[in-house]
XYZ file of C-alpha atoms in Angstrom:
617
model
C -46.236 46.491 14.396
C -45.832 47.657 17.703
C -49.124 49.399 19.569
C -49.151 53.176 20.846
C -52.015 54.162 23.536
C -52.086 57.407 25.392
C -55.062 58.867 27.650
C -55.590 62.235 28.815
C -58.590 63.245 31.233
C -60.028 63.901 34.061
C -60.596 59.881 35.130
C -57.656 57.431 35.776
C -55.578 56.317 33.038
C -54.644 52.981 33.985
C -57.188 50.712 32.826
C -57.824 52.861 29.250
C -54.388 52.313 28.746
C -54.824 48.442 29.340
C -57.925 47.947 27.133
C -56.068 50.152 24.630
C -53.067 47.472 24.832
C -55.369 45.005 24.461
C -57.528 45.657 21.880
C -53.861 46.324 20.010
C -52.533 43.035 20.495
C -53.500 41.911 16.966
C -50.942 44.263 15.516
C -48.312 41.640 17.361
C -45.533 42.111 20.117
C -43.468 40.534 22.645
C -43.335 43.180 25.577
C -45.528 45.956 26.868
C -45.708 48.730 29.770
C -47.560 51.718 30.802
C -46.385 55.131 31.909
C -48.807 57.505 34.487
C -48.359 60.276 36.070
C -49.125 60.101 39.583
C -48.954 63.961 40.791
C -45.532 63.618 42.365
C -43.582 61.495 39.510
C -44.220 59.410 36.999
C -44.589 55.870 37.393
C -43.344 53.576 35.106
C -44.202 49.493 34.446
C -43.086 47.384 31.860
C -42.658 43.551 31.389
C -41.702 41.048 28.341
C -44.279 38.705 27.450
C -48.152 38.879 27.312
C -50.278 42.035 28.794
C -51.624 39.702 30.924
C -48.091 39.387 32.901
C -48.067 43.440 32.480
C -51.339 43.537 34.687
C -50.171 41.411 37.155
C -47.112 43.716 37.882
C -49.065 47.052 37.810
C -50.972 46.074 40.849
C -47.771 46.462 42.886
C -46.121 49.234 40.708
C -48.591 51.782 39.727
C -50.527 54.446 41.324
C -54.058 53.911 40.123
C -54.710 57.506 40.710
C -52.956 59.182 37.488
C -55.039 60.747 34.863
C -52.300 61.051 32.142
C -50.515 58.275 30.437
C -49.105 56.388 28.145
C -48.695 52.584 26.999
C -47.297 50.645 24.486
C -46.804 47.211 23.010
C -43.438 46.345 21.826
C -42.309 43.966 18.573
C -38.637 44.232 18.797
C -36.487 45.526 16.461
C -33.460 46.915 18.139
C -32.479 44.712 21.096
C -34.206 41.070 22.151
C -37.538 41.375 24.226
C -36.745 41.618 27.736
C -37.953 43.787 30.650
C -35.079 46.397 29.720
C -35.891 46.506 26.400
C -39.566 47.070 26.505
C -41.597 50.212 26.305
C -41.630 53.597 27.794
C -38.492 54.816 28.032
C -36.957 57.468 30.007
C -34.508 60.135 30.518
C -31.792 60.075 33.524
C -33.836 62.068 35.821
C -36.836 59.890 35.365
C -39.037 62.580 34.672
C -39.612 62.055 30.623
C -41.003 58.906 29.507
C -41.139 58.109 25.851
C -42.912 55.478 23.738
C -42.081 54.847 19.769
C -43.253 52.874 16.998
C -40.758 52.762 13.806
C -37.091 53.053 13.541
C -34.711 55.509 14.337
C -32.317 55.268 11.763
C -29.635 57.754 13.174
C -30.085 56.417 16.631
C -26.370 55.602 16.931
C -25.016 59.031 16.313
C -27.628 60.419 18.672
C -26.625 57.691 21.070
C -22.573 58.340 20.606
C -23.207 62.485 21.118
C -25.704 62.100 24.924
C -23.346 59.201 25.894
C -20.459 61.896 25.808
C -22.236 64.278 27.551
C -22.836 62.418 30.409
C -26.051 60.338 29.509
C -26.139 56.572 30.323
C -28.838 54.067 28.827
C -30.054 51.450 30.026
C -31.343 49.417 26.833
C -30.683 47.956 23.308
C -33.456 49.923 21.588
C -33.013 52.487 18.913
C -35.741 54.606 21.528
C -34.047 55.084 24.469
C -32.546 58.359 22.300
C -35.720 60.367 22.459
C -36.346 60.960 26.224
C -32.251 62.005 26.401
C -32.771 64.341 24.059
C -35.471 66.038 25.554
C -33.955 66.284 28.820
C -30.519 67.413 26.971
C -32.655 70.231 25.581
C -34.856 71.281 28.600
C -31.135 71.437 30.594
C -30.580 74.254 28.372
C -33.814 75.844 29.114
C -35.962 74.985 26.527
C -40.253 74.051 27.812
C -40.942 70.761 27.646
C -43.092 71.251 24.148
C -40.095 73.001 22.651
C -37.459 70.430 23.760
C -40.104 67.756 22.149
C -40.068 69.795 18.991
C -36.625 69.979 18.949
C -35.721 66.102 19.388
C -38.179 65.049 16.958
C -36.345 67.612 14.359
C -33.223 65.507 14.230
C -34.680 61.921 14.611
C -34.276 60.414 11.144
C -36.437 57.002 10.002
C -39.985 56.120 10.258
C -41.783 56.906 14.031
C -44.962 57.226 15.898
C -43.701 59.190 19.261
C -46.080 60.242 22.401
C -44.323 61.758 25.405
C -45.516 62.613 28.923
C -43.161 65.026 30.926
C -43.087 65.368 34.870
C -45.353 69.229 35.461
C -47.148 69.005 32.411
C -50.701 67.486 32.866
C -50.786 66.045 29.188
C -48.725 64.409 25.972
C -46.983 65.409 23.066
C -47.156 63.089 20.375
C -45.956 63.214 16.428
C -46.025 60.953 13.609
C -43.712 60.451 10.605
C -43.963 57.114 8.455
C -45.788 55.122 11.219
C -50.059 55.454 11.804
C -51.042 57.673 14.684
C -54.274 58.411 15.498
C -56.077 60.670 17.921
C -59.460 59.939 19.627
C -61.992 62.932 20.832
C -64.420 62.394 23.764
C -65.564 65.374 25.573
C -63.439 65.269 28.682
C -60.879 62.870 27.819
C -58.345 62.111 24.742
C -56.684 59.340 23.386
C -54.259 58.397 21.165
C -53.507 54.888 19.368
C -51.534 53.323 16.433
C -54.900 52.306 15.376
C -58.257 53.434 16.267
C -59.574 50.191 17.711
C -57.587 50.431 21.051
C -59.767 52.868 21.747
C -63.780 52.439 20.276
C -64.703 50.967 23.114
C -64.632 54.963 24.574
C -65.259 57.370 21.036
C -65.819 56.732 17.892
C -64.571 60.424 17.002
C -61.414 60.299 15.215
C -58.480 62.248 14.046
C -55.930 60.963 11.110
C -52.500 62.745 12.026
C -50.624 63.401 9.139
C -46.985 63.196 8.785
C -45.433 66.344 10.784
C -47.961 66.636 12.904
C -47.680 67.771 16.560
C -50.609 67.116 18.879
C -50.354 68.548 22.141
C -53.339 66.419 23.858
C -55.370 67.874 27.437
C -57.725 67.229 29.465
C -60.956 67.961 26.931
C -58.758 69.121 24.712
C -56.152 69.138 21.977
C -53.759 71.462 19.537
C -52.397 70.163 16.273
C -49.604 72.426 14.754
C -46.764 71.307 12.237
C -43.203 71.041 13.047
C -42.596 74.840 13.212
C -45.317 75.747 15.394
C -48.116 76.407 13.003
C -51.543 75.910 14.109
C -53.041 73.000 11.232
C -56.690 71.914 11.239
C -57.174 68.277 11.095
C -61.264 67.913 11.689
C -62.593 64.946 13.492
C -64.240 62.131 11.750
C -66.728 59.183 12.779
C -65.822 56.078 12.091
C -68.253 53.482 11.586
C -67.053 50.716 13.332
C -68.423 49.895 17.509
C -66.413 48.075 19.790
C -68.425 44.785 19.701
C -66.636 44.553 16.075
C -63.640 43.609 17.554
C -64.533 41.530 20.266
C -64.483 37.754 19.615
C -68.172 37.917 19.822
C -68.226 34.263 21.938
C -65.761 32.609 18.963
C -62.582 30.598 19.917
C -60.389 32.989 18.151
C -60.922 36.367 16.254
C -59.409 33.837 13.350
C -62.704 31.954 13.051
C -65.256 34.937 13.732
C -63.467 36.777 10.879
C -63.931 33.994 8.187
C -67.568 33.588 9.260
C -67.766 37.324 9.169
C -66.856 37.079 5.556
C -70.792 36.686 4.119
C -71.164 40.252 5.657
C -67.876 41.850 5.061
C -68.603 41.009 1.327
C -72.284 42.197 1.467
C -70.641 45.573 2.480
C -67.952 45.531 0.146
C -70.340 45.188 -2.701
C -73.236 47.511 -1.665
C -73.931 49.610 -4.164
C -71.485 48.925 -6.392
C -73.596 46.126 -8.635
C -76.565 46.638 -10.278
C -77.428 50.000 -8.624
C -77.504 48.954 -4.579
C -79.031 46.646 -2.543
C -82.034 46.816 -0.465
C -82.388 48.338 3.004
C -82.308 44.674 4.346
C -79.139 44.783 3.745
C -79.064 41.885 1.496
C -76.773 41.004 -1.454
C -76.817 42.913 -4.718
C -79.606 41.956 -7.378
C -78.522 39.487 -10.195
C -79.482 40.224 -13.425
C -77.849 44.224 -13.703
C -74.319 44.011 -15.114
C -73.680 47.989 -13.826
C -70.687 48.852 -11.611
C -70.394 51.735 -9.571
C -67.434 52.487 -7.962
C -67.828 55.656 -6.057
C -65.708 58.780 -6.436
C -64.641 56.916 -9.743
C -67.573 58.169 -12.424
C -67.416 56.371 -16.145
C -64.365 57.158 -17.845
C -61.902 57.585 -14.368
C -59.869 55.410 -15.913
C -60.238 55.979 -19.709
C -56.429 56.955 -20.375
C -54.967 54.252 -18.426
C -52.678 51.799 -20.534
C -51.222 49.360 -18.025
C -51.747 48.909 -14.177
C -49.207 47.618 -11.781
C -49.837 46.609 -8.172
C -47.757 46.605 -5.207
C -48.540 44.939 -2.284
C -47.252 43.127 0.316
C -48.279 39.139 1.705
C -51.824 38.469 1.495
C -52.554 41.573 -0.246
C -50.188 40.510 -2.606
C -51.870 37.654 -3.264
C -55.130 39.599 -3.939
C -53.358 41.798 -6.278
C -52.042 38.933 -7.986
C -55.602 38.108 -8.225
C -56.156 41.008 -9.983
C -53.630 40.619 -12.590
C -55.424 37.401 -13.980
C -58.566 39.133 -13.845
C -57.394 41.940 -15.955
C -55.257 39.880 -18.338
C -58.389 37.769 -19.282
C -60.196 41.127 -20.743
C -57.255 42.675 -22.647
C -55.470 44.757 -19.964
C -51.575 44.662 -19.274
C -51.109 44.645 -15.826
C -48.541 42.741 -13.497
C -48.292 42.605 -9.538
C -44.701 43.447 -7.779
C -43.993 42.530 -4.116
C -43.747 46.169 -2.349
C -40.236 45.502 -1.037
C -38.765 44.976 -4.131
C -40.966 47.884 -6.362
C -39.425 50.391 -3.568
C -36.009 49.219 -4.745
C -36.458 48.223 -8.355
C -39.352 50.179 -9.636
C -41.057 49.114 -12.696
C -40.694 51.320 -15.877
C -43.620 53.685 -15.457
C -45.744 55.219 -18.724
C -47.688 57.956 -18.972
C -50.710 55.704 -19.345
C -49.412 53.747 -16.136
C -51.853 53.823 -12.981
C -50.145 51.941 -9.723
C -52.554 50.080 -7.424
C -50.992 49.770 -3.764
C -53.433 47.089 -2.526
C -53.063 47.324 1.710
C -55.215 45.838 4.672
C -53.933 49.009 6.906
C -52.762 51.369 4.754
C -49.581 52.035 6.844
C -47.450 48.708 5.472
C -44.147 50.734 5.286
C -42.836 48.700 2.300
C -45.837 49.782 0.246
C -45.846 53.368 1.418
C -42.355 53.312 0.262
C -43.417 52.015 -3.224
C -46.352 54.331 -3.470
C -43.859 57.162 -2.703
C -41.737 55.886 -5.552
C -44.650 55.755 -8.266
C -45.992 59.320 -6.744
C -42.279 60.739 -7.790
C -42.126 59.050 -11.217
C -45.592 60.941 -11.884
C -47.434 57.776 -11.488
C -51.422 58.125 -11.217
C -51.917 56.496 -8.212
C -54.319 54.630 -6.475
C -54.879 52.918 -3.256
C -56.741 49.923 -2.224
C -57.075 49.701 1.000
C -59.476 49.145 4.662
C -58.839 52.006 6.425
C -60.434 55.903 5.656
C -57.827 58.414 6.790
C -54.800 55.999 6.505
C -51.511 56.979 4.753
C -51.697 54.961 1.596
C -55.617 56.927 1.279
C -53.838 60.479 1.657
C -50.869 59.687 -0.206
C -52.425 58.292 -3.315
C -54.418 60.464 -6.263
C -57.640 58.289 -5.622
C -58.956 55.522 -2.840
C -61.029 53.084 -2.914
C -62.378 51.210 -0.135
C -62.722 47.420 0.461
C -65.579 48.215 3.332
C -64.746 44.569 5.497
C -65.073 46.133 8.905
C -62.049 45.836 11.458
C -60.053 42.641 11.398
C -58.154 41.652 14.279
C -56.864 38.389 13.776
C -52.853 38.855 12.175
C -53.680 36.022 9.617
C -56.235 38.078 7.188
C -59.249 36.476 6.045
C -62.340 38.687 4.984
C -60.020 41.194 4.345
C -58.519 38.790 1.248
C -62.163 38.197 0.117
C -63.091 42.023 0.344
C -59.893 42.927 -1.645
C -60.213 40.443 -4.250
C -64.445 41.729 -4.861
C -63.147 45.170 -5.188
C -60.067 44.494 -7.370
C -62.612 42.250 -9.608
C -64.640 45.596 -10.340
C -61.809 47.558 -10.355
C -61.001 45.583 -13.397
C -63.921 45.743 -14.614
C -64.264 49.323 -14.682
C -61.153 49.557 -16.073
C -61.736 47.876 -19.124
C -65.070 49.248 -19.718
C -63.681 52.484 -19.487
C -60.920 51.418 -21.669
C -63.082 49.946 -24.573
C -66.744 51.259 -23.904
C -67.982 47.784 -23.318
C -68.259 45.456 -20.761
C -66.760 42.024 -20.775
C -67.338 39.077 -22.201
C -69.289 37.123 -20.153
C -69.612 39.532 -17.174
C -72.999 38.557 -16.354
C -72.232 35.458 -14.951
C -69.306 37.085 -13.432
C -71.334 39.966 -11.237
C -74.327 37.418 -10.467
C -71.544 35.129 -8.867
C -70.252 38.114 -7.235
C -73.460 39.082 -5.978
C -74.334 35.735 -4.798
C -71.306 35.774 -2.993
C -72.126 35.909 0.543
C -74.337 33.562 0.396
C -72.351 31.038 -1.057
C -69.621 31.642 1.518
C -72.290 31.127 4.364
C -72.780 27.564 2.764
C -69.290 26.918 2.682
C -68.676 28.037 6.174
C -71.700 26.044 7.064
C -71.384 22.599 5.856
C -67.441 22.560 5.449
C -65.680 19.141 6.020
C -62.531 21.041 6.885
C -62.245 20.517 10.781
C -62.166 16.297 9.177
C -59.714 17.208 6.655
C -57.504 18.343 9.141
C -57.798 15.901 11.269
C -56.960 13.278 8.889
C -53.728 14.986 7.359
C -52.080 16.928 10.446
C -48.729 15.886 11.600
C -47.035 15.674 7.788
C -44.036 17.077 7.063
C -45.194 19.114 4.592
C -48.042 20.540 2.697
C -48.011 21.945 -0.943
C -50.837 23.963 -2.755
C -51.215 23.817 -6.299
C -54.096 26.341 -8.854
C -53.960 27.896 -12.146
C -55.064 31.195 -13.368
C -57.169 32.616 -10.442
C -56.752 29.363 -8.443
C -53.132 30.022 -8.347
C -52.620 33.344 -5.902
C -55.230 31.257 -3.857
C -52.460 28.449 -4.024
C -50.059 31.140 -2.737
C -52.538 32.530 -0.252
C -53.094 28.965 1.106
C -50.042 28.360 1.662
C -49.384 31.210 3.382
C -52.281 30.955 5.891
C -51.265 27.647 6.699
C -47.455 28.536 7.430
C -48.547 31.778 9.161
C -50.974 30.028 12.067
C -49.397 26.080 12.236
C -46.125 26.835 12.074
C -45.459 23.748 9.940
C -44.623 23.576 6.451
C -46.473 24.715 3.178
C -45.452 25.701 -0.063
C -47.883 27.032 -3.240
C -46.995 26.566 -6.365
C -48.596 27.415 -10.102
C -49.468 23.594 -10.937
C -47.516 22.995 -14.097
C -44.660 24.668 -11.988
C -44.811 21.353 -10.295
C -42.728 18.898 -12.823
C -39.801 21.839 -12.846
C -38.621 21.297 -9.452
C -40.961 20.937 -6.897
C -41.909 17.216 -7.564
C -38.638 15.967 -5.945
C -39.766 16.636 -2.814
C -43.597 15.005 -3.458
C -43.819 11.784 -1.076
C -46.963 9.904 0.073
C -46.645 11.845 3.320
C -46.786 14.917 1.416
C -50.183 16.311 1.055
C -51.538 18.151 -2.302
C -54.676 20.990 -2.013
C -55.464 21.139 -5.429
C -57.834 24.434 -5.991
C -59.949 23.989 -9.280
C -61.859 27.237 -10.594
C -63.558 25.739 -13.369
C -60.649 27.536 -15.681
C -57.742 25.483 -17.119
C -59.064 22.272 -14.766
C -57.764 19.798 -17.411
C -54.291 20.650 -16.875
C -55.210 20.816 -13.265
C -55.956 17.056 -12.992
C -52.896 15.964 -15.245
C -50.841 17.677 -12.333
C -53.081 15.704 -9.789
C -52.595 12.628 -11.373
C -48.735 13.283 -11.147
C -48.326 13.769 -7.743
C -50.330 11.240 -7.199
C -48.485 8.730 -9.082
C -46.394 9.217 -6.302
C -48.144 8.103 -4.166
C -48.855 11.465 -2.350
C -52.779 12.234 -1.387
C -54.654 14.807 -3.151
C -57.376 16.650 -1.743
C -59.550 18.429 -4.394
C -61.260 21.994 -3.643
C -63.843 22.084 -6.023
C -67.055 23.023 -7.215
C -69.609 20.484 -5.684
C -70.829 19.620 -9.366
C -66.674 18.658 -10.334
C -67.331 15.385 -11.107
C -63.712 15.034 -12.686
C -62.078 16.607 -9.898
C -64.158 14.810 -6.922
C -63.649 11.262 -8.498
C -59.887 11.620 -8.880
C -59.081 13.091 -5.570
C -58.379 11.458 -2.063
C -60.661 14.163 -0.267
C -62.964 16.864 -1.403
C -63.607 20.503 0.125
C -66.596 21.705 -2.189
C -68.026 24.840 -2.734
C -71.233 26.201 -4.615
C -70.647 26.646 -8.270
C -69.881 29.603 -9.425
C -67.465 31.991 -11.775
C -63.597 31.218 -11.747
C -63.165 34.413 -10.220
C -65.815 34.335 -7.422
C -65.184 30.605 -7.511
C -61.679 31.424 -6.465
C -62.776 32.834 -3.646
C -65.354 30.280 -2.060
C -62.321 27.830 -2.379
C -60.014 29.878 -0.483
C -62.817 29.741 2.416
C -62.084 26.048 2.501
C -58.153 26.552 2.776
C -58.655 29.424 5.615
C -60.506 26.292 7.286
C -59.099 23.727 6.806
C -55.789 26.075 8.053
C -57.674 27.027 11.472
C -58.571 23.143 12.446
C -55.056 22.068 11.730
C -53.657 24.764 14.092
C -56.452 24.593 16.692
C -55.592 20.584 16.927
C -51.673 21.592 17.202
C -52.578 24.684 20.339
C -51.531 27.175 18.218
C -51.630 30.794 19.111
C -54.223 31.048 16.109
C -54.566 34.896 16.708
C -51.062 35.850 17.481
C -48.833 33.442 16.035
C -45.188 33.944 16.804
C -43.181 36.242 15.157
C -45.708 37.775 13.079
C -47.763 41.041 13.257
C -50.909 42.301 11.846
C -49.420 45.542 10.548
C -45.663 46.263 9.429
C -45.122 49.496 9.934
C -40.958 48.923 8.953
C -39.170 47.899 6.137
């Protein structure tokens, strides 16, 4: 949530700090604004609404000459988004400006105490605090560094905070709860809430750690702690270019990311089956039922007794995933919403290990459950996309889902990369566990393995974009699966709600009879997912809803004879394992969820309200 860009060099600012904002905007917002210093003052632009309305303003507003700055992108929290409201903020003088992700939780107090002594504010946000601090502390003599230092000491709450100060040619910037990363080119430095906003310049990155203080310059940059104390935080390459997030000439990031899916997966699982993959790149071998997980050599997890997963929307989903797959082999494991674990932890065992399955990393509910497992002496573990993110540094272990940057708020091949690791993360568990592998997991990892390829025919010869067009404009829309087929129910749902803005329930399918049928009508559409597990009681719930009178429209394995006779439509996929089966049907429902909110002009990429990483609680 939110987007933090910062430039320091020897070249203007301005339009690094726009690409920065705009190769953010996935992350969500409602206002944005730049601050540059121009050699005399520092000049300040901000407007609510899209960057694009920003631009347009900074023509009239902003010396292009400036070599330091800093921009941000704004999802509101404290205060509604207006022009007043939006990001940087600044002291009385006008010579601090101040951006912030997070929340300032003692804001109030701080606000109360500078209003008394003479300061006036001029917005709603929780924000405004910071720059009056610093200029409360320079009045008493303190530099500009210390008076930064200083303010950040008594801010409270989660934050992300870069600074620029009138006769200082640079920024301070600090992190606590909320991502912050610093980019290394040899005459210039950036900073970002995520290190996309700025690929398009270096791929040399630094993961600031919570406490951190980065003093950035021209070609250079100092990283101490709180106190002063010089810390070494090494650069890293990431392996990610800046055509990877560019729409690469797709409608919407949306639809480039679900056909990216074939080689998001082919990344995820390189290596890990049967020994590799070829230097073509191409899918694992069939045939091999070995997993290697890296970092995690046989027997890693030979004294765990019980997993638990926290997570948070579609990652919740995947983890949910997860559960099914390890309950099938003999493993007790269970899947808890992250805002609710935080607040009503789970008993935790010696034997216990805690998952946190995260896109980003930095989804502050799931930090704050991860903390809470770390101080119950949890064995920890996180799942995530990101090298060098919080959830990676604050767990025991990490392992990576490898699905390349995703831009697009609604995830896609992130889901699909999540759910392939989590599958043999199970199944590494329970070998470790018992010595043995599954029963039956040689179907299992050739369906895996064949994975991207089977997506590719999906994504190919999908009658989704008909689907759509034949069912849009209902009132409603439920999802109904069982076992594995019901978090892809869930996720469904959720996709659909998320990017149409209309209405869409999932549901376990026997769940159906208990409630939910009272509000089945025959303009009430029913995505049934069958897996190929527990489709008998599958169809009886078809045949239910469809008694009446509402239309059913099976996703199915092409070969589902049962389930394609019975059912109003079909979305088919290649046949398969109920776990990687799972998956080609949720490929359908991502699709079938784009064409319905392409047809309604939906803001597929940033739909309203939403953003691609919550960084609060």
């Amino acid at each position: 949530m939110c987007g933090i860009t910062a430039h320091v060099g020897s070249d203007e600012a301005v339009e690094d700090l726009l690409t920065g904002l705009e190769n953010l905007e996935y992350r969500g917002y409602d206002s944005a604004g730049v601050a540059v210093k121009n050699g005399v003052g520092i000049d300040v632009c901000k407007r609510q609404g899209e960057i694009s309305k920003l631009k347009e303003r900074i023509r009239g507003e902003v010396d292009g000459g400036g070599n330091v700055g800093i921009g941000h992108t704004r999802w509101s929290t404290h205060g509604p988004p207006t022009d007043e409201n939006a990001h940087p903020h600044t002291d009385c003088t006008g010579d601090v400006a101040v951006v912030h992700n997070g929340i300032i939780e003692n804001y109030e107090g701080l606000k109360r105490e500078l209003e008394r002594d003479g300061h006036e504010f001029d917005s709603d946000t929780d924000t405004e605090v910071v720059p009056h601090l610093v200029e409360a502390y320079r009045d008493e003599g303190l530099s500009p560094e210390a008076a930064f230092r200083r303010t950040v000491g008594r801010l409270e709450g989660s934050y992300a905070v870069a600074m620029v100060v009138e006769g200082v040619d640079g920024v301070y910037a600090t992190r606590n709860g909320s991502p912050l990363v610093l980019g290394v080119a040899d005459d210039r430095r950036y900073l970002a809430s995520d290190a996309p906003a700025f690929l398009k310049f270096t791929d040399r990155v630094v993961y600031l750690e919570d406490g951190d203080v980065v003093a950035l310059e021209p070609g250079d940059h100092r990283i101490t702690d709180l106190d002063g104390n010089p810390v070494e935080r090494p650069p890293e390459t990431v392996d990610w270019v800046a055509e990877d997030a560019e729409k690469g000439g797709y409608d919407h990031y949306m639809l480039k990311e679900i056909h990216e899916q074939p080689t998001a997966l082919a990344q995820t699982l390189q290596g890990r089956i049967g020994g590799g993959q070829g230097a073509d790149g191409a899918s694992p071998p069939a045939g091999n039922d070995a997993v290697e997980l890296e970092e995690f050599p046989p027997g890693a997890f030979g004294g765990v007794e019980s997993v638990q997963f926290v997570a948070c929307g579609t990652s919740y989903h995947a983890a949910l995933y997860a559960t099914r797959v390890l309950a099938s082999r003999g493993v007790e494991a269970s899947a808890y919403r992250a805002g609710e674990y935080a607040t009503s932890p789970a008993p935790i065992g010696d034997g216990t290990l805690v998952v946190a399955v995260t896109q980003s990393g930095e989804t502050a509910d799931t930090l704050e459950s991860l903390r809470v497992a770390n101080e119950q002496g949890a064995r920890t573990l996180a799942v995530t996309n990101v090298v060098g993110s919080t959830a990676a540094r604050e767990s025991d272990d990490a392992l990576f889902i490898r699905a390349g940057p995703e831009i697009g708020v609604a995830a896609t091949k992130t889901f699909s990369s999540q759910v392939a690791t989590l599958t043999l993360l199970g199944e590494r568990i329970v070998r470790d566990l018992t010595g043995l592998a599954s029963e039956g997991v040689g179907d299992l990892l050739d369906s895996l393995a064949a994975l991207g390829g089977n997506v590719q025919r999906v994504v190919d010869e999908s009658r989704a974009q008909a689907v759509a067009e034949t069912y849009a404009d209902r009132p409603s829309y439920f999802f109904i699966g069982r076992d594995v087929g019901y978090p892809v129910a869930l996720e469904g749902a959720l996709k659909f709600k998320e990017i149409t803005y209309e209405h869409a329930e999932g549901f376990a399918a026997g769940e159906l009879k208990h409630g939910p049928l009272a509000l089945v009508t025959e303009e009430t559409p029913v995505f049934a997912v069958f897996t190929g597990r527990h489709d008998g009681k599958t169809l009886s719930n078809v045949e239910q809803v469809q008694a009446r009178g509402a239309p059913v429209i099976a996703v199915a394995s092409e070969d589902h004879d049962a389930a394609l006779d019975v059912a109003d439509e079909t979305l088919t996929y290649p046949e398969a394992a109920p776990e990687a089966a799972a998956v080609l049907a949720n490929v359908q429902l991502q699709l079938v969820s784009y064409h319905v909110a392409k047809g309604l002009d939906r803001a597929i990429d940033k739909p309203r309200n939403l953003a691609k990483s919550v960084t609060v609680e």
